[in-house]
mmCIF file of C-alpha atoms and ligand atoms in Angstrom:
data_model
loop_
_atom_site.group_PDB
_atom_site.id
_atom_site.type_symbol
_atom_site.label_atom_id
_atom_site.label_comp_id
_atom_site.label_asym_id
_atom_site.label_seq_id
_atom_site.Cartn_x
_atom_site.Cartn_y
_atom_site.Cartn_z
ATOM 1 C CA UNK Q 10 97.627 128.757 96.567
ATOM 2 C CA UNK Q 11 98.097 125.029 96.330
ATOM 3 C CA UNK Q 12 101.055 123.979 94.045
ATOM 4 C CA UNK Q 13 100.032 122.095 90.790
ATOM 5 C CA UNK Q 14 100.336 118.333 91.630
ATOM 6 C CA UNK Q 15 102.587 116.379 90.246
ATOM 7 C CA UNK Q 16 102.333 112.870 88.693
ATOM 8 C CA UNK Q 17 104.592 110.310 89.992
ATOM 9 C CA UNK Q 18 106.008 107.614 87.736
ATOM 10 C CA UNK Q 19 105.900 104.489 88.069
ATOM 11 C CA UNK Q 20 106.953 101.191 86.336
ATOM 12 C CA UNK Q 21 103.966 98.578 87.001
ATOM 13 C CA UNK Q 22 101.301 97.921 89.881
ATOM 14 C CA UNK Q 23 102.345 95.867 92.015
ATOM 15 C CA UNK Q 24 101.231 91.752 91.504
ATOM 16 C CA UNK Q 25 98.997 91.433 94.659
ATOM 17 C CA UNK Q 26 96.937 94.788 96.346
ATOM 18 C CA UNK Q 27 95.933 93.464 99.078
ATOM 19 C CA UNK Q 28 98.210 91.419 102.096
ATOM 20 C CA UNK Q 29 96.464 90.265 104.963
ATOM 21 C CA UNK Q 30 97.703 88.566 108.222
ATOM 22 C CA UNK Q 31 96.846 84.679 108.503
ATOM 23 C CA UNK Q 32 94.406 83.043 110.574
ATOM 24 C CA UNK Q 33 92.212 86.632 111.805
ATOM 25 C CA UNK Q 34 88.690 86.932 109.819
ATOM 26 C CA UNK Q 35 88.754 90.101 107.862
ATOM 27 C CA UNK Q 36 86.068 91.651 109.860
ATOM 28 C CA UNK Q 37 88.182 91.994 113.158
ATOM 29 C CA UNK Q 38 91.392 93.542 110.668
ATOM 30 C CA UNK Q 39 91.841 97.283 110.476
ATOM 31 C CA UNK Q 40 93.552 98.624 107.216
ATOM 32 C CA UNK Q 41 96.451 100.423 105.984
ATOM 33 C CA UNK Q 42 96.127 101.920 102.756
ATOM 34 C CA UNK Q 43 99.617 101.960 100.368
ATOM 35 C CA UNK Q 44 99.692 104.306 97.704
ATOM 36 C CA UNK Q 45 101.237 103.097 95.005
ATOM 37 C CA UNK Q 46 103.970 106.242 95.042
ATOM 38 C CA UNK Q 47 104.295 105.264 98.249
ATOM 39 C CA UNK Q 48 105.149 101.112 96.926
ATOM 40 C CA UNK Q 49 107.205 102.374 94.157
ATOM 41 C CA UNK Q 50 109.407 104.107 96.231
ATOM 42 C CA UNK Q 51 109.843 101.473 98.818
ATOM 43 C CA UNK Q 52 110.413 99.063 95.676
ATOM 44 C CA UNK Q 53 113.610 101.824 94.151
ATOM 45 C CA UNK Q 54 114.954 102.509 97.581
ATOM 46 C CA UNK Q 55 114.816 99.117 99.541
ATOM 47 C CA UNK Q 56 114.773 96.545 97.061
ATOM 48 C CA UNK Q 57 116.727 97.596 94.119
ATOM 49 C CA UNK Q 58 118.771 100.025 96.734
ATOM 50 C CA UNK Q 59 119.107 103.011 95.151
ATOM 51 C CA UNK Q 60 120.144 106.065 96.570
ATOM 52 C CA UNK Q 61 117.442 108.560 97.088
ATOM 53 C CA UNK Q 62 118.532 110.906 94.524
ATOM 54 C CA UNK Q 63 118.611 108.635 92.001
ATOM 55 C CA UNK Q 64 115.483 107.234 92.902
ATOM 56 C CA UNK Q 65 113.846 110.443 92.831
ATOM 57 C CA UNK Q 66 114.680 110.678 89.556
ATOM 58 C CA UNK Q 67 113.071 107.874 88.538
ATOM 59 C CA UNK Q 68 109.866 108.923 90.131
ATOM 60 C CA UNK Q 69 109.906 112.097 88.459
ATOM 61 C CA UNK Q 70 109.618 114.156 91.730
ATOM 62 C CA UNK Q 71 112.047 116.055 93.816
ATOM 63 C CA UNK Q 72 114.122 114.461 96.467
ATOM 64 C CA UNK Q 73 112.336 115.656 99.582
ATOM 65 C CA UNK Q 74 109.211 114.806 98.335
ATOM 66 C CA UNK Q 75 110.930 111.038 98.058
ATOM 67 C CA UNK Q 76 111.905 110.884 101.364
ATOM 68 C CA UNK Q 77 108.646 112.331 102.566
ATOM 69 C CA UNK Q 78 106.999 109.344 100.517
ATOM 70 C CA UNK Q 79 109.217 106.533 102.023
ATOM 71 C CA UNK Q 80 108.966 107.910 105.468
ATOM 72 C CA UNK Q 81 105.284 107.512 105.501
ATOM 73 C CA UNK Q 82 105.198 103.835 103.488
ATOM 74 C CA UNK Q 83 107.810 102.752 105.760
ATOM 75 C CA UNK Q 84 105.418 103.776 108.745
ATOM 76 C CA UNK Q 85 102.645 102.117 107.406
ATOM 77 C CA UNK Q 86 103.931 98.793 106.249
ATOM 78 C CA UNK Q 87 105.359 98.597 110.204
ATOM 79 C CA UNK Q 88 102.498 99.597 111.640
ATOM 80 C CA UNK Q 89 100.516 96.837 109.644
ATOM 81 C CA UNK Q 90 103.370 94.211 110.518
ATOM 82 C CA UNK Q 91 103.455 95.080 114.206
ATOM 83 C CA UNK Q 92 99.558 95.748 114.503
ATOM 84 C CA UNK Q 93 98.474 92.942 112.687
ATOM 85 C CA UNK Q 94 96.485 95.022 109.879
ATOM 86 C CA UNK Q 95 95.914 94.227 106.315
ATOM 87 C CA UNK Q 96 97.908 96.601 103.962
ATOM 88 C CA UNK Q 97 96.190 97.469 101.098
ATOM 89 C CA UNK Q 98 98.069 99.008 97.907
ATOM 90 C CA UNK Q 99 95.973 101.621 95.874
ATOM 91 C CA UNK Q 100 95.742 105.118 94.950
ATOM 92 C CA UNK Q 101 97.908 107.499 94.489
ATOM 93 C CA UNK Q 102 98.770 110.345 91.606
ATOM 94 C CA UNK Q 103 100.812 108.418 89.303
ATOM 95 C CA UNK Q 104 101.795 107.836 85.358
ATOM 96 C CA UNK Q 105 102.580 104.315 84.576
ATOM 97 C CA UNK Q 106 105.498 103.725 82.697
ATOM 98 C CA UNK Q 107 104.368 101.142 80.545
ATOM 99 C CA UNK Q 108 103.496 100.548 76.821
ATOM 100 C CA UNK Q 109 100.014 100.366 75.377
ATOM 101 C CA UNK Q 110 99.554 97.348 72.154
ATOM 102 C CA UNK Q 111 97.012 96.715 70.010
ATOM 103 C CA UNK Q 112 95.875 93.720 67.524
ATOM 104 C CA UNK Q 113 94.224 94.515 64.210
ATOM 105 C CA UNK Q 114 93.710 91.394 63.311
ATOM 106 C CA UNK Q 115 91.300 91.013 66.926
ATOM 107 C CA UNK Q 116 91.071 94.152 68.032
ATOM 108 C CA UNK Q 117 92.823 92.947 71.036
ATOM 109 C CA UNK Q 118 94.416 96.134 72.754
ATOM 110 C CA UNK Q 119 96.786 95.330 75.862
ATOM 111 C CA UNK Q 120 99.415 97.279 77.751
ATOM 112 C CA UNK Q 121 102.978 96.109 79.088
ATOM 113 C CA UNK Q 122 105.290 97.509 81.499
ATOM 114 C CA UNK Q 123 107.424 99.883 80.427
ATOM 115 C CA UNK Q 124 110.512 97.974 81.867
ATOM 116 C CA UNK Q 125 110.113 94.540 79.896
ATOM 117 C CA UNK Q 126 110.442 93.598 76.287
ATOM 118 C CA UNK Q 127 108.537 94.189 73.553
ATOM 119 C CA UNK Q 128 105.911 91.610 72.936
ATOM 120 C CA UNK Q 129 106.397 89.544 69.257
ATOM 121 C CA UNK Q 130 102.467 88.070 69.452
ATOM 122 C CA UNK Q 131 99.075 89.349 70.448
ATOM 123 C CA UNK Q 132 98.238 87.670 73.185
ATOM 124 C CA UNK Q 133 94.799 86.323 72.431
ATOM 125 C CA UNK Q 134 95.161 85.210 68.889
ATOM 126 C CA UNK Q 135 98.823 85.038 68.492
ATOM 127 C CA UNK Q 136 98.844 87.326 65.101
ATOM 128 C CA UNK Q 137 102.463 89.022 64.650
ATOM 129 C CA UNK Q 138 100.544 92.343 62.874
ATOM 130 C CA UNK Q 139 100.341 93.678 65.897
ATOM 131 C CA UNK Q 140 101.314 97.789 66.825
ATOM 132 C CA UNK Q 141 102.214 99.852 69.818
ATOM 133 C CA UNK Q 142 100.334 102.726 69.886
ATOM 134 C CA UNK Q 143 100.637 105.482 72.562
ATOM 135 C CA UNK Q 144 103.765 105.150 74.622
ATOM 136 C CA UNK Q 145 104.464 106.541 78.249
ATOM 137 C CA UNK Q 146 100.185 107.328 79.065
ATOM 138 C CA UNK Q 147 99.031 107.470 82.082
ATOM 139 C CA UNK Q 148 96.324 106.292 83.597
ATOM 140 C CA UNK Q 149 94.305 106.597 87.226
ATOM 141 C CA UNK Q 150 90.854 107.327 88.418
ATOM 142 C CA UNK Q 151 89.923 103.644 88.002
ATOM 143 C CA UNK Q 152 88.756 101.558 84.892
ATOM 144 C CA UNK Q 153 92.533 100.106 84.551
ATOM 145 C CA UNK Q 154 94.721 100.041 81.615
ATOM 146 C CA UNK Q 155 93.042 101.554 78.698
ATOM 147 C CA UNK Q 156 90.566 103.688 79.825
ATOM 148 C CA UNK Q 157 91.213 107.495 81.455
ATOM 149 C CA UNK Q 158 94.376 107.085 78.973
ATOM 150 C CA UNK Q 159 97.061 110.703 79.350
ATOM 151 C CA UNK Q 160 95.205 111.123 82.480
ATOM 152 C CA UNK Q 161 96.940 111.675 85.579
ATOM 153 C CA UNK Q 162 94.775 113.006 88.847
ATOM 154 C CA UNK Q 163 94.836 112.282 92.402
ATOM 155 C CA UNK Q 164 92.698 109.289 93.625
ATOM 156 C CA UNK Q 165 91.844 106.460 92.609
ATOM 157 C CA UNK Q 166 93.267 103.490 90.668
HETATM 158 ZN ZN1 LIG B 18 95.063 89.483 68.028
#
C-alpha cells in the first residue's frame, strides 16, 4: 500500500525556472529537473539557514523526508554546476502559501505570496474595493495561479 502523499508547502515559485550555462547552444545541454519542494527546501535550509527541524516545519512534512529532499536538490544543482547542464525548476506536490485577490470593480483576480503584505490597489485599475478571497489554496497540475484552485497532486506546475 502506498502512503497518501503529502503536499508540501511552499511560499512562492521561484523568479526564474530555468538557469542555463553561458556560451553552449541549448541543443548540446542535458537537463536537471528541480522540483520546487526540492528549491524550497534548499531556499529554508541554505539561504535563510534554518535548522532542519524547523524547516520541516515550514514545509509541512516530516524531518526525514526534508533531508531526503535536500540531499537530492543538493545533488542535482552540483551535478548541473560541475556538468555544465541547465537546471530547470518545476514540478513537484506542493500548496502555495500565498493569497488569492480579486477586483470587482474589473474583475481583475490576482494572487500574492503568502509572505508579503497585503496589497492596498488592484493592480490593473488601481480601485481600493478590492477583496481577498480564498486564503492558503493550492494549486498544481499546470494552468498557474487561479485555476486547479484547493488542488494539490503530484506533477506538474
Ligand atoms: Zn480592478
Amino acid at each position: 500500500m502506498p502512503r497518501p502523499f503529502k503536499c508540501r508547502r511552499v511560499c512562492g515559485l521561484p523568479r526564474a525556472a530555468y538557469f542555463k550555462p553561458a556560451g553552449i547552444p541549448v541543443f548540446a545541454l542535458e537537463q536537471v529537473n528541480l522540483t520546487v519542494d526540492e528549491f524550497e527546501a534548499i531556499r529554508l535550509a541554505d539561504l535563510e539557514g534554518l535548522y532542519q527541524e524547523e524547516a520541516s516545519k515550514r514545509m509541512n512534512i516530516s524531518r526525514q523526508t526534508f533531508g531526503n529532499i535536500i540531499e537530492s536538490a543538493h545533488k542535482k544543482i552540483a551535478d548541473a554546476i560541475v556538468n555544465a547542464k541547465v537546471l530547470k525548476i518545476e514540478g513537484g506536490a506542493v500548496q502555495m502559501m500565498q493569497r488569492y485577490f480579486l477586483c470587482p470593480d474589473c474583475t481583475n483576480e490576482w494572487v500574492i505570496p503568502y509572505d508579503t503584505g497585503g496589497p492596498v490597489e488592484c493592480p490593473k485599475c488601481q480601485g481600493k474595493n478590492i477583496r481577498e478571497a480564498l486564503q492558503d489554496h493550492g494549486w498544481a497540475g499546470g494552468g498557474g495561479p487561479g485555476k486547479g484552485r484547493g488542488m494539490c497532486r503530484r506533477g506538474r506546475i
